[in-house]
PDB file of C-alpha atoms and ligand atoms in Angstrom:
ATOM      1  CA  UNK U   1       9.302 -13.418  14.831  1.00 94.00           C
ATOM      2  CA  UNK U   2       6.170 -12.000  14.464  1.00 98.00           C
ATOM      3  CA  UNK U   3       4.281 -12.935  11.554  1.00 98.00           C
ATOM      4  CA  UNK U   4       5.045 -16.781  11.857  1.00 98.00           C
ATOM      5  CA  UNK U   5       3.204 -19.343   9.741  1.00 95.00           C
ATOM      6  CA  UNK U   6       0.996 -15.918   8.441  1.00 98.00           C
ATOM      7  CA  UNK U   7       0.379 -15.351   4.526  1.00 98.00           C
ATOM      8  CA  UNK U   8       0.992 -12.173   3.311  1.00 99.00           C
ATOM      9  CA  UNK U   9      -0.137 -10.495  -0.001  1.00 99.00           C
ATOM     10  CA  UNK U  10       1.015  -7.294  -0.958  1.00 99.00           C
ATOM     11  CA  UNK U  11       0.184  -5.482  -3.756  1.00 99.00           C
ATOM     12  CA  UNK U  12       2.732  -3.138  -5.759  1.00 98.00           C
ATOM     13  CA  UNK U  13       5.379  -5.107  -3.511  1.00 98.00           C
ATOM     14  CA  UNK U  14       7.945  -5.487  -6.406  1.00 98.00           C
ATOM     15  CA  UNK U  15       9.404  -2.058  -5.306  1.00 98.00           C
ATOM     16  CA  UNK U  16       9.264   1.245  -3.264  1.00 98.00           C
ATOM     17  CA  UNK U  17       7.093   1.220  -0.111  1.00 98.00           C
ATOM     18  CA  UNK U  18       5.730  -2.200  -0.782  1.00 98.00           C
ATOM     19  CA  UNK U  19       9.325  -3.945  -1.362  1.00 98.00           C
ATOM     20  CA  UNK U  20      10.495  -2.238   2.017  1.00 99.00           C
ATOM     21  CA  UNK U  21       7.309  -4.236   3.308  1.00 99.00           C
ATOM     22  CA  UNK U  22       7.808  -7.346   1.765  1.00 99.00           C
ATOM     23  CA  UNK U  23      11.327  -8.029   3.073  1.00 98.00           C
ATOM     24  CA  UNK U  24      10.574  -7.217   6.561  1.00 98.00           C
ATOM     25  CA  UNK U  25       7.387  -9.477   6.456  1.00 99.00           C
ATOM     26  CA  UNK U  26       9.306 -12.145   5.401  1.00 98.00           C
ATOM     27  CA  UNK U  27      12.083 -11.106   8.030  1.00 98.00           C
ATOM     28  CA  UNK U  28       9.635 -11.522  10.611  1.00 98.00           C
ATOM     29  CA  UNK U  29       8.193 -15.127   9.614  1.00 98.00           C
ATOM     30  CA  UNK U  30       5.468 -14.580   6.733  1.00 98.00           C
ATOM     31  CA  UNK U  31       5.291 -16.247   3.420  1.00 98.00           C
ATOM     32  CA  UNK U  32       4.552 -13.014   1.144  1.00 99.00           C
ATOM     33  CA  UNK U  33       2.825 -12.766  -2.173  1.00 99.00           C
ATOM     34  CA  UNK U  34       3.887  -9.850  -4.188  1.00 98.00           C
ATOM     35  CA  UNK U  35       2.016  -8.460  -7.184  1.00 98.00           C
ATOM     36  CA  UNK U  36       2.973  -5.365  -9.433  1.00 98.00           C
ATOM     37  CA  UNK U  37       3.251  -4.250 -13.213  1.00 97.00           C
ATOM     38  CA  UNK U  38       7.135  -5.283 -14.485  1.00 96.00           C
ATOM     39  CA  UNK U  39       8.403  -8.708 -14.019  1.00 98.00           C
ATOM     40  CA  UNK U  40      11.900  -7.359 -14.187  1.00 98.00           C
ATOM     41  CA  UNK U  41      11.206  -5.815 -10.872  1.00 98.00           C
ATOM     42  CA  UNK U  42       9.334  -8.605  -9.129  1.00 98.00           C
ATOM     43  CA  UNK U  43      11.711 -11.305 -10.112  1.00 98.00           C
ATOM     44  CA  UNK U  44      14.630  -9.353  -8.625  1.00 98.00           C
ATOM     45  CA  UNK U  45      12.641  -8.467  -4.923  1.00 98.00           C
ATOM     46  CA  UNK U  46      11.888 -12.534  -4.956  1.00 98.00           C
ATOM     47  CA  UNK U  47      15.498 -12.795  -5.213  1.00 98.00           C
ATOM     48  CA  UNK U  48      16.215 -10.914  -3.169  1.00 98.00           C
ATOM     49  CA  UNK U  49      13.920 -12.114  -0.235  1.00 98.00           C
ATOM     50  CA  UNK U  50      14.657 -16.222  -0.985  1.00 98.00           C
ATOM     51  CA  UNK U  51      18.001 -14.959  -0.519  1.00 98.00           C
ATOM     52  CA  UNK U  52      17.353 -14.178   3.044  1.00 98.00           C
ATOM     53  CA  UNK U  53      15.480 -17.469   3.578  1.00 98.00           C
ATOM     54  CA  UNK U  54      12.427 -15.808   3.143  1.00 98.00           C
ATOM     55  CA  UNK U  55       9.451 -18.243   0.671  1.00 98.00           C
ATOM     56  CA  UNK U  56       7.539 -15.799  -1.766  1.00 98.00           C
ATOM     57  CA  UNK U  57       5.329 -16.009  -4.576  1.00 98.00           C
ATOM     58  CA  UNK U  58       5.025 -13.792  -7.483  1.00 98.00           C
ATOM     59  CA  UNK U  59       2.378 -12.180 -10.077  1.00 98.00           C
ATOM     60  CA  UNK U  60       2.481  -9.549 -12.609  1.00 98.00           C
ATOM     61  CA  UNK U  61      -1.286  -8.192 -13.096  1.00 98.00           C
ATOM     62  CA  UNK U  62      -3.252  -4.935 -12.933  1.00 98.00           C
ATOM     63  CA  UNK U  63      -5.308  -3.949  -9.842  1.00 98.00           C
ATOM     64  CA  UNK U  64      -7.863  -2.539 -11.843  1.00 98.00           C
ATOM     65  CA  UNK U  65      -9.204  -5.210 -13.552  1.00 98.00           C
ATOM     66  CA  UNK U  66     -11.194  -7.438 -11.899  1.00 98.00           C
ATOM     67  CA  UNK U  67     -10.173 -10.569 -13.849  1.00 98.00           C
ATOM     68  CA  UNK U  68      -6.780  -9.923 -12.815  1.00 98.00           C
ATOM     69  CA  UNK U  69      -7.192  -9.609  -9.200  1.00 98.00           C
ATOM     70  CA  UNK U  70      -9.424 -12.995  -8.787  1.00 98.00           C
ATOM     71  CA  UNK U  71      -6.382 -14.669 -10.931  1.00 98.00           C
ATOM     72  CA  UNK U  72      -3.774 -13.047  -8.646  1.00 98.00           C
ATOM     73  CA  UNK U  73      -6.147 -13.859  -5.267  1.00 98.00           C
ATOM     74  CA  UNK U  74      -6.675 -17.544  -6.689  1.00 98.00           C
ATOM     75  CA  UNK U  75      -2.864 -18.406  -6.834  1.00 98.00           C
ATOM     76  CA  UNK U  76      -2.189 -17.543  -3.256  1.00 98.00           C
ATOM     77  CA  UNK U  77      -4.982 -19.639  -1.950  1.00 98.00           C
ATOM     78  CA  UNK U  78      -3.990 -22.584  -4.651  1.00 98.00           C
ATOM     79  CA  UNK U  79      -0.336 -22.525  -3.646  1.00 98.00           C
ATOM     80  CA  UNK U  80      -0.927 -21.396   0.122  1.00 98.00           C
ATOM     81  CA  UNK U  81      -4.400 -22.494   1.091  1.00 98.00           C
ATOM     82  CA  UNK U  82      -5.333 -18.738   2.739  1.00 98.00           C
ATOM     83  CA  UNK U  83      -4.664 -14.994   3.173  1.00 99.00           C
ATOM     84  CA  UNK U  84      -3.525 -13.331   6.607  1.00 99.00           C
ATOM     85  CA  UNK U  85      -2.692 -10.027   5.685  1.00 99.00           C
ATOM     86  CA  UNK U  86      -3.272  -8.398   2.850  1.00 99.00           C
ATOM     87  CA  UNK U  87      -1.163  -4.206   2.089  1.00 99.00           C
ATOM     88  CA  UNK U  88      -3.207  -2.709  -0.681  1.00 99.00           C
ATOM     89  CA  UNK U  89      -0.423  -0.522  -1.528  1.00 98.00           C
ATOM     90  CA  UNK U  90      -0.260  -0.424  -5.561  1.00 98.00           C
ATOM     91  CA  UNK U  91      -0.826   3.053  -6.486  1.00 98.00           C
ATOM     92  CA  UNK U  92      -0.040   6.176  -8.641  1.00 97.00           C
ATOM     93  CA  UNK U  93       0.765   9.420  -8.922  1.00 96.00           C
ATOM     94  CA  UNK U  94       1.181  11.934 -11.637  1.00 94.00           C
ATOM     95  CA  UNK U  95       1.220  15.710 -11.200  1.00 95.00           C
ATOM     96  CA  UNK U  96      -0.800  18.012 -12.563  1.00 98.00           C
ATOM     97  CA  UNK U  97      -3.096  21.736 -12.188  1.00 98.00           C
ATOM     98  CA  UNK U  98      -6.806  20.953 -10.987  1.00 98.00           C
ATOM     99  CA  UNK U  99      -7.291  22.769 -14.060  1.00 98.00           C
ATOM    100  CA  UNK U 100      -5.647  21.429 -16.703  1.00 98.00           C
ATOM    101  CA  UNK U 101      -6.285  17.065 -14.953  1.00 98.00           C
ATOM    102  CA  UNK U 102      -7.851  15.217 -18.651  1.00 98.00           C
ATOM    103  CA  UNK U 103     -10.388  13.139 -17.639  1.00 98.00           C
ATOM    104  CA  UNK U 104      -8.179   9.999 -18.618  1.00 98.00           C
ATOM    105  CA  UNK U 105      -5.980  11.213 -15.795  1.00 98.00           C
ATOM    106  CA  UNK U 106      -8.752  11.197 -13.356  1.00 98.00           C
ATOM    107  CA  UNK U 107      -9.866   7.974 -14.674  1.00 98.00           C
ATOM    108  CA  UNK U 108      -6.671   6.605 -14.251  1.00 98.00           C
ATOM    109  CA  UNK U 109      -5.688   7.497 -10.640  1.00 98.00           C
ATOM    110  CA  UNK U 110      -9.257   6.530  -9.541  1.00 99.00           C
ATOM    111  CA  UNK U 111      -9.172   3.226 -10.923  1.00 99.00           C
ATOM    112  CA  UNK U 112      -5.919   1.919 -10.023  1.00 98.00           C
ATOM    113  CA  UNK U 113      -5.835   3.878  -6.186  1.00 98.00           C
ATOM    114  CA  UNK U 114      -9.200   3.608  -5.307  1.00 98.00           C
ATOM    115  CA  UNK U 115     -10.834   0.816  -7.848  1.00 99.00           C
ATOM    116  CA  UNK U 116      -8.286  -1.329  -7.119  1.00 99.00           C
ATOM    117  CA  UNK U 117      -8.069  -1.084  -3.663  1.00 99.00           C
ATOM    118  CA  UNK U 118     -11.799  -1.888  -3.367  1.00 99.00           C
ATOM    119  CA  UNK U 119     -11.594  -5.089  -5.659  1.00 99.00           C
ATOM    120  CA  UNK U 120      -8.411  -6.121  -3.900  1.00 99.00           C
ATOM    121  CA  UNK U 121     -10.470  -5.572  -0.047  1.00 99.00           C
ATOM    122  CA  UNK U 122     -13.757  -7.307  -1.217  1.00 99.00           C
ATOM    123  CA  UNK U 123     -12.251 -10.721  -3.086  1.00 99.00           C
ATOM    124  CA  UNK U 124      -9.711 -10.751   0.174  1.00 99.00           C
ATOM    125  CA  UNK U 125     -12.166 -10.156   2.644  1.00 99.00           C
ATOM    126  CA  UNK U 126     -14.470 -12.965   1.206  1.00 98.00           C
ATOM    127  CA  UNK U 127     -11.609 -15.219   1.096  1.00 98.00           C
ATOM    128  CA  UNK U 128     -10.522 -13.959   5.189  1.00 99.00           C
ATOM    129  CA  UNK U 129     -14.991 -14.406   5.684  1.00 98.00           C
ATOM    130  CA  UNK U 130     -14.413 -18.204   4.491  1.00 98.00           C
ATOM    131  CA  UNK U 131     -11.398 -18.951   6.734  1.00 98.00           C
ATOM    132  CA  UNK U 132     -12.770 -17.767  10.008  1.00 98.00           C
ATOM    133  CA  UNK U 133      -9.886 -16.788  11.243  1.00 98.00           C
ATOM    134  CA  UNK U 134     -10.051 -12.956  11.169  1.00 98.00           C
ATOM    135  CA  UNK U 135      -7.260 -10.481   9.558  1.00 98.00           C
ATOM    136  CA  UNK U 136      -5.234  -7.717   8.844  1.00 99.00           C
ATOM    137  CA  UNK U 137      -5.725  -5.296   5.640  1.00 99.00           C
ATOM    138  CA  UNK U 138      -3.142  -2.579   5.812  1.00 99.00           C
ATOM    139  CA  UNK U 139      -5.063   0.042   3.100  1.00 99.00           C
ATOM    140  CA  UNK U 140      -2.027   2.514   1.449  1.00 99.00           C
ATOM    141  CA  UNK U 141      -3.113   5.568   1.767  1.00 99.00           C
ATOM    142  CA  UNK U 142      -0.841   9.140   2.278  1.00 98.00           C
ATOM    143  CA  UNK U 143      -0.979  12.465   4.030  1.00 98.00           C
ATOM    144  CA  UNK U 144      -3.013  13.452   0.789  1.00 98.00           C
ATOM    145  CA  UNK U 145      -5.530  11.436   2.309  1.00 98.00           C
ATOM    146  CA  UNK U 146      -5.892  13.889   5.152  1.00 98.00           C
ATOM    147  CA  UNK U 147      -4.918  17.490   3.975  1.00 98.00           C
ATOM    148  CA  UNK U 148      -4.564  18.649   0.518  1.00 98.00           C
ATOM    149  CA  UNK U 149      -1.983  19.267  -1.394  1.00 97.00           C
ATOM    150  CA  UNK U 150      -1.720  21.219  -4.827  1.00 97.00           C
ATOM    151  CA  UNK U 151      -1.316  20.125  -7.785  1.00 98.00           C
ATOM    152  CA  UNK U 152      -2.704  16.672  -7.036  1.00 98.00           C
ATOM    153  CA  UNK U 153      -6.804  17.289  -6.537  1.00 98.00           C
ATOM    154  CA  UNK U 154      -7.389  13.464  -8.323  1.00 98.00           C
ATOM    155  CA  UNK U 155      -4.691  11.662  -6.246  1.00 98.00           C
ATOM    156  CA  UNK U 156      -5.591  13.474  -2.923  1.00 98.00           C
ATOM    157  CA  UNK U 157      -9.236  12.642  -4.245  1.00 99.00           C
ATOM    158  CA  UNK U 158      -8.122   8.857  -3.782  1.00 99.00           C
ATOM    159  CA  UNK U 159      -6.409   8.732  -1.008  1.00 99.00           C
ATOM    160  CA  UNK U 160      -9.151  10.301   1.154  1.00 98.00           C
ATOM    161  CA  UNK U 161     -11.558   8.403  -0.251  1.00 99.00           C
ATOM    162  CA  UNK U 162      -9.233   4.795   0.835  1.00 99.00           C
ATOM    163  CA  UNK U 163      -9.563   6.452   4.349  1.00 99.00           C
ATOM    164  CA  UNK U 164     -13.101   6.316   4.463  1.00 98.00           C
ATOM    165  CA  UNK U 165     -13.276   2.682   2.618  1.00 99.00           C
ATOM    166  CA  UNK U 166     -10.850   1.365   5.658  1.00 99.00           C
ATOM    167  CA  UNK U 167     -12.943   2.858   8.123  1.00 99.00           C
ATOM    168  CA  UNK U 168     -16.558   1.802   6.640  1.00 99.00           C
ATOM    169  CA  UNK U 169     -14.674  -1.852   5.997  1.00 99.00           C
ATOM    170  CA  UNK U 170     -13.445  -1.610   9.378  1.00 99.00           C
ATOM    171  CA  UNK U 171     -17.073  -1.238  10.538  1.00 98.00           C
ATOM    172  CA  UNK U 172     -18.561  -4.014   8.989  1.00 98.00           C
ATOM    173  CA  UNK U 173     -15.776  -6.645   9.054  1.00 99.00           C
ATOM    174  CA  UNK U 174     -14.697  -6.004  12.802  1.00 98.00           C
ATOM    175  CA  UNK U 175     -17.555  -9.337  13.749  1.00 98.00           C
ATOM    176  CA  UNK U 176     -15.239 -11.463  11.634  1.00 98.00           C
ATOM    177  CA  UNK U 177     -12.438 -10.125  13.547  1.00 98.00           C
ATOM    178  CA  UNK U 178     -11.309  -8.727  10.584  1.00 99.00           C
ATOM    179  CA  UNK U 179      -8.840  -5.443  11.287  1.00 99.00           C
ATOM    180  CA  UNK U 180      -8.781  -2.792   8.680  1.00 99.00           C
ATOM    181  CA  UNK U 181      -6.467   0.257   9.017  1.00 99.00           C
ATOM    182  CA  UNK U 182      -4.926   2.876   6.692  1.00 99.00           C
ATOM    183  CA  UNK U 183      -1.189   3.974   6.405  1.00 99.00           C
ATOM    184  CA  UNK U 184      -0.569   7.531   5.603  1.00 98.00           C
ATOM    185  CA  UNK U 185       3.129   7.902   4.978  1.00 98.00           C
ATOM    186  CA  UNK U 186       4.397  11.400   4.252  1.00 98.00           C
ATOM    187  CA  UNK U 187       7.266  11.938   1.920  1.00 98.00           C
ATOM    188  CA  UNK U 188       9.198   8.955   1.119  1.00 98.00           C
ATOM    189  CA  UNK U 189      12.342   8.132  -1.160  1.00 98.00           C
ATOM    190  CA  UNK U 190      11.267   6.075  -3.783  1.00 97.00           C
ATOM    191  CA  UNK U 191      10.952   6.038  -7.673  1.00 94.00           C
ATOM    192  CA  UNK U 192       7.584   8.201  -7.230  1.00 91.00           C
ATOM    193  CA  UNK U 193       8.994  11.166  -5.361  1.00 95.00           C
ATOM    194  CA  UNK U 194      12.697  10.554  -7.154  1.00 94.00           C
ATOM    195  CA  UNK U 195      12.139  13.454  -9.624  1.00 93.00           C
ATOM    196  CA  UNK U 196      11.879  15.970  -6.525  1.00 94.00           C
ATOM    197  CA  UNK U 197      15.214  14.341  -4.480  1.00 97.00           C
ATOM    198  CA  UNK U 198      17.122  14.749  -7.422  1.00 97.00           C
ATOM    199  CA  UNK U 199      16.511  18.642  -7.578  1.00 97.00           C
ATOM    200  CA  UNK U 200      18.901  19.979  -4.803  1.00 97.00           C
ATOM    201  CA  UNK U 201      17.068  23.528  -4.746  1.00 97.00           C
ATOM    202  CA  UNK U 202      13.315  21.883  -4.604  1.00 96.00           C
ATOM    203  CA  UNK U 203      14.380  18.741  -2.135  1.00 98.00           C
ATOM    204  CA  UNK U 204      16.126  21.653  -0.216  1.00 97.00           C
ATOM    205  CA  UNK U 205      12.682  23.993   0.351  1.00 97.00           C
ATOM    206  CA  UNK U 206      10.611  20.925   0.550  1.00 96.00           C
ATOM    207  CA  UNK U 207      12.812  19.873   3.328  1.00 97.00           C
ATOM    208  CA  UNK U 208      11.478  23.005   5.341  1.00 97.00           C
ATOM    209  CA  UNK U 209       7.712  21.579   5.287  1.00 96.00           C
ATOM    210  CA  UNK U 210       9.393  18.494   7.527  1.00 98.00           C
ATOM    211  CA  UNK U 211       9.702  19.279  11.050  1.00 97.00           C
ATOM    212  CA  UNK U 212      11.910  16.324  11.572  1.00 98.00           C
ATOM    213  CA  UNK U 213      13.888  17.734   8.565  1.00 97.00           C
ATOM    214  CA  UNK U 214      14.809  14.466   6.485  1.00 97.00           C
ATOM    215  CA  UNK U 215      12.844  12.237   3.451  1.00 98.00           C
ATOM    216  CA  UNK U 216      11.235   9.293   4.951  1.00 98.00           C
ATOM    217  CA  UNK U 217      12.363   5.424   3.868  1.00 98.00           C
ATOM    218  CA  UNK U 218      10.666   2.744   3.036  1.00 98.00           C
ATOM    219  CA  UNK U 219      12.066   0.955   5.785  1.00 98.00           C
ATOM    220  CA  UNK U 220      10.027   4.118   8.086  1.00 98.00           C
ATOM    221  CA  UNK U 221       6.718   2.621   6.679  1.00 99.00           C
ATOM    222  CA  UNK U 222       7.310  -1.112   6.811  1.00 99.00           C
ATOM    223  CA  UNK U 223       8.032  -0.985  10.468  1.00 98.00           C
ATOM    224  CA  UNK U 224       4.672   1.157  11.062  1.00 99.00           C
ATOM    225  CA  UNK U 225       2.723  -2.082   8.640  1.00 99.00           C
ATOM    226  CA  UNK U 226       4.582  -4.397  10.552  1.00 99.00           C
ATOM    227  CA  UNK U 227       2.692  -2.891  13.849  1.00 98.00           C
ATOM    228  CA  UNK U 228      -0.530  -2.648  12.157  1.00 98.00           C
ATOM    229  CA  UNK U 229      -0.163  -6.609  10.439  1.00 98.00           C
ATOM    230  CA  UNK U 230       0.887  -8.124  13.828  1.00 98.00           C
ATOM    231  CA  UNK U 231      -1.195  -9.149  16.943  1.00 98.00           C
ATOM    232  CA  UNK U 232       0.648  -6.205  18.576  1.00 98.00           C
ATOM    233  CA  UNK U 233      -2.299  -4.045  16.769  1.00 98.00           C
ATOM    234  CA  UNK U 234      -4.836  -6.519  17.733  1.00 98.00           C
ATOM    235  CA  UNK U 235      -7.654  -4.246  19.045  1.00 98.00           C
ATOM    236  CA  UNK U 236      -6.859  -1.609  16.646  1.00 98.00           C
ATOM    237  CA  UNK U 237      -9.157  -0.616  13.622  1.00 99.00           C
ATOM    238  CA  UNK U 238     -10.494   1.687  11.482  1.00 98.00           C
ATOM    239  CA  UNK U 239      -7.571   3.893  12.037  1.00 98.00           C
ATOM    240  CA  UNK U 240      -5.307   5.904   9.891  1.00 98.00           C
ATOM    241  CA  UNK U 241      -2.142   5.916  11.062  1.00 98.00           C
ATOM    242  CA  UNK U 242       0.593   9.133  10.175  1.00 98.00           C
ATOM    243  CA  UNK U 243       3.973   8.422   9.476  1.00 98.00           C
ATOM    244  CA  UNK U 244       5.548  11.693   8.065  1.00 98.00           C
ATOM    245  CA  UNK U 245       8.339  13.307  10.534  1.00 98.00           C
ATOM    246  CA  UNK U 246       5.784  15.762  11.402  1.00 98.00           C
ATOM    247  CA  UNK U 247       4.803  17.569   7.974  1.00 98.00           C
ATOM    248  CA  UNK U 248       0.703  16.735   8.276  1.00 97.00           C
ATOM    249  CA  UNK U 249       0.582  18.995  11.914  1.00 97.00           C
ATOM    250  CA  UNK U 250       2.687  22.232  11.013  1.00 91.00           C
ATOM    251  CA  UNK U 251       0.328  25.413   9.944  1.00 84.00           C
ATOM    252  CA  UNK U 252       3.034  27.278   8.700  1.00 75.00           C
TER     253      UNK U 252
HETATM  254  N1  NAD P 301       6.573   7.586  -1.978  1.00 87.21           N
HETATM  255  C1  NAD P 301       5.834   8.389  -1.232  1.00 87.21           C
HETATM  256  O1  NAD P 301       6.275   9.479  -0.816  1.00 87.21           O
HETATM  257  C2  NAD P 301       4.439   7.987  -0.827  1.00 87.21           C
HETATM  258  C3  NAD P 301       3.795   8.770   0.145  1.00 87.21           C
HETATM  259  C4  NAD P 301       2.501   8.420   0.547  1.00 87.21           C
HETATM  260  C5  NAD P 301       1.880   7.324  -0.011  1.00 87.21           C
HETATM  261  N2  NAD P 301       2.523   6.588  -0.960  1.00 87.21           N
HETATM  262  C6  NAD P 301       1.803   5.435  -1.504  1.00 87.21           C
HETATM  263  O2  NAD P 301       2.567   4.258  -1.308  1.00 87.21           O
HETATM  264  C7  NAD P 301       2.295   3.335  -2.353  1.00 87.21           C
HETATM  265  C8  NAD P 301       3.605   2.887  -2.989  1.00 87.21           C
HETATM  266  O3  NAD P 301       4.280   4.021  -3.499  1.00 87.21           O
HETATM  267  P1  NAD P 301       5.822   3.990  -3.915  1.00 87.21           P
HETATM  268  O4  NAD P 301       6.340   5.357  -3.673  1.00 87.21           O
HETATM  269  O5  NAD P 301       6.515   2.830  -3.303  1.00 87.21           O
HETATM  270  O6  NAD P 301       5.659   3.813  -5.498  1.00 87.21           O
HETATM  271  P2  NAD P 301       6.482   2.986  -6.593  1.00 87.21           P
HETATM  272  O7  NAD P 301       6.132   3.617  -7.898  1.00 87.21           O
HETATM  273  O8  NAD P 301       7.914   2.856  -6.223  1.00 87.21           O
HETATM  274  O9  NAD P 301       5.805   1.529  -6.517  1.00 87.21           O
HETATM  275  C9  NAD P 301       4.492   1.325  -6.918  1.00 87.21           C
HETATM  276  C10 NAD P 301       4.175  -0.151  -6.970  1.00 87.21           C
HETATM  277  O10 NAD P 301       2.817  -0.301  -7.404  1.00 87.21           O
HETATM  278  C11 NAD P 301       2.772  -1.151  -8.538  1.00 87.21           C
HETATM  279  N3  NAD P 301       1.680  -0.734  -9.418  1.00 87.21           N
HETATM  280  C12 NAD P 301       1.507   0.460 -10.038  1.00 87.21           C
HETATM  281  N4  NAD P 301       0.385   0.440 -10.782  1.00 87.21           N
HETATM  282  C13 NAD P 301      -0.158  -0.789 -10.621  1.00 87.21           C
HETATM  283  C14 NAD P 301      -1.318  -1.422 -11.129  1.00 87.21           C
HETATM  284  N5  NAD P 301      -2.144  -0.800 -11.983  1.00 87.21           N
HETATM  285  N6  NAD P 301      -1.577  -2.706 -10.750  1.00 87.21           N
HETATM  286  C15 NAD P 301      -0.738  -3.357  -9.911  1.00 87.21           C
HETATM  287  N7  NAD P 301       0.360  -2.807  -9.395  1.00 87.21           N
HETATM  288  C16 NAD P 301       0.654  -1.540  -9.749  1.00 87.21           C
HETATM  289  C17 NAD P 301       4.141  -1.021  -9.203  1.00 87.21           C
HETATM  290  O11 NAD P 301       4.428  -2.145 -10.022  1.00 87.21           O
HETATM  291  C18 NAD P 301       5.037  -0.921  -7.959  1.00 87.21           C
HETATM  292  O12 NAD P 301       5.293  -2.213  -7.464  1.00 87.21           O
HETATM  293  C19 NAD P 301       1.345   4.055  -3.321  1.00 87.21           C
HETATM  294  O13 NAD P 301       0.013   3.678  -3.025  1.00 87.21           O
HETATM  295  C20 NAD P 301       1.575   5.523  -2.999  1.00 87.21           C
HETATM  296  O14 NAD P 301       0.453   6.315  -3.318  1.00 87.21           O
HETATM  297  C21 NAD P 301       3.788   6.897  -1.388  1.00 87.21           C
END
């Protein structure tokens, strides 16, 4: 197993991406912490992973306010004494024409994608500081991050921007031994892109932007956080890493 006797904190891990990530942590040795808005849908993924002998923790709470995030950070270390690995990967995403996003819609993609991802980093990386034991932060960001698409100028806006926090993180944590990468999945089958799979005539022209033809799973981007949360990833850093069946390198 590969993440034996590590702790594991992963935000937005009561479903999607971050559920797929959860269970195979805890698959591969880790106790995992999982955080998210809904209850409903954390209490079932905790099920779901004690049920495979896996030992997780649980707690509803916002990324974007600070309060939150020390409380959430605070009941790891008080029920596991320390934080291994932490996946920022609670985010959002909501449509809409560079012309017409309300400022409440910037607001709220910035603070919950990027905010939240910088709160998350800095009370985790004081925390990682403290132990002297180094780290891995897996930072969820997208293809967005890299290229831009329409329709999505504040969430692209994000996810480039948790790019370049990984990287300048990455440069100033790497003396603690600190590793801090970004994961840019392409398009993947979960509640957020559920609207499009359900519409057999868009899913079927989207489809043609994929060389390799197919949606991504979860289970595509857990194995890829898996590599970047284990030893096997040990002198990597400040890396974004592309996991999107080939969409991000085709010009036409
Ligand atoms: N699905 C995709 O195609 C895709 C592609 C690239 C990147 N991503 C990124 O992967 C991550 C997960 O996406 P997903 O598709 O699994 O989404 P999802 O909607 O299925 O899950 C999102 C998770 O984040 C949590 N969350 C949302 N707002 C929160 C907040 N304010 N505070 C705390 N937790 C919050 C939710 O409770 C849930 O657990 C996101 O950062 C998303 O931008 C997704």
């Amino acid at each position: 197993m590969r993440l034996n006797n590590k702790i594991a904190l992963i935000t937005g891990g009561s479903q999607g991406i971050g559920r797929a990530i959860a269970v195979r942590f805890a698959a591969e040795g880790a106790k995992v912490a999982i955080s998210g808005r809904g209850l409903e849908a954390l209490k079932e993924t905790a099920a779901y992973i004690t049920e495979q002998g896996g030992q997780v923790l649980i707690f509803e709470g916002d990324v974007q306010y600070k309060d939150q995030v020390n409380q959430m950070v605070d009941s790891v270390i008080n029920q596991w004494g320390r934080i291994d690995i932490l996946v920022n990967n609670a985010g959002v995403n909501h449509t809409a024409a560079f012309l017409e996003i309300t400022e409440e819609d910037w607001d709220w993609h910035m603070n919950i994608n990027l905010k939240g991802t910088f709160l998350v980093s800095q009370r985790v990386s004081l925390e990682m500081v403290k132990q002297n034991q180094g780290g891995s932060i897996i930072q969820m960001s997208s293809v967005n991050g890299l290229a831009a698409e329409a329709d999505q100028a504040h969430y692209n806006t994000t996810k480039g921007g948790i790019n370049l926090l990984a990287m300048s993180m990455a440069l100033e944590l790497a003396h603690y031994n600190i590793r801090v990468n970004a994961l840019c999945p392409g398009f993947i089958e979960t509640r957020l892109t559920k609207p499009l799979i359900d519409n057999p005539p868009a899913i079927t022209s989207y489809l043609q932007t994929i060389p390799m033809k197919r949606v991504g799973q979860p289970e595509d981007i857990s194995a890829a956080a898996l590599f970047m949360a284990s030893d096997e990833s040990s002198y990597m850093t400040g890396h974004c890493m592309v996991v999107d069946g080939g969409q991000i390198i085709k010009l036409s």
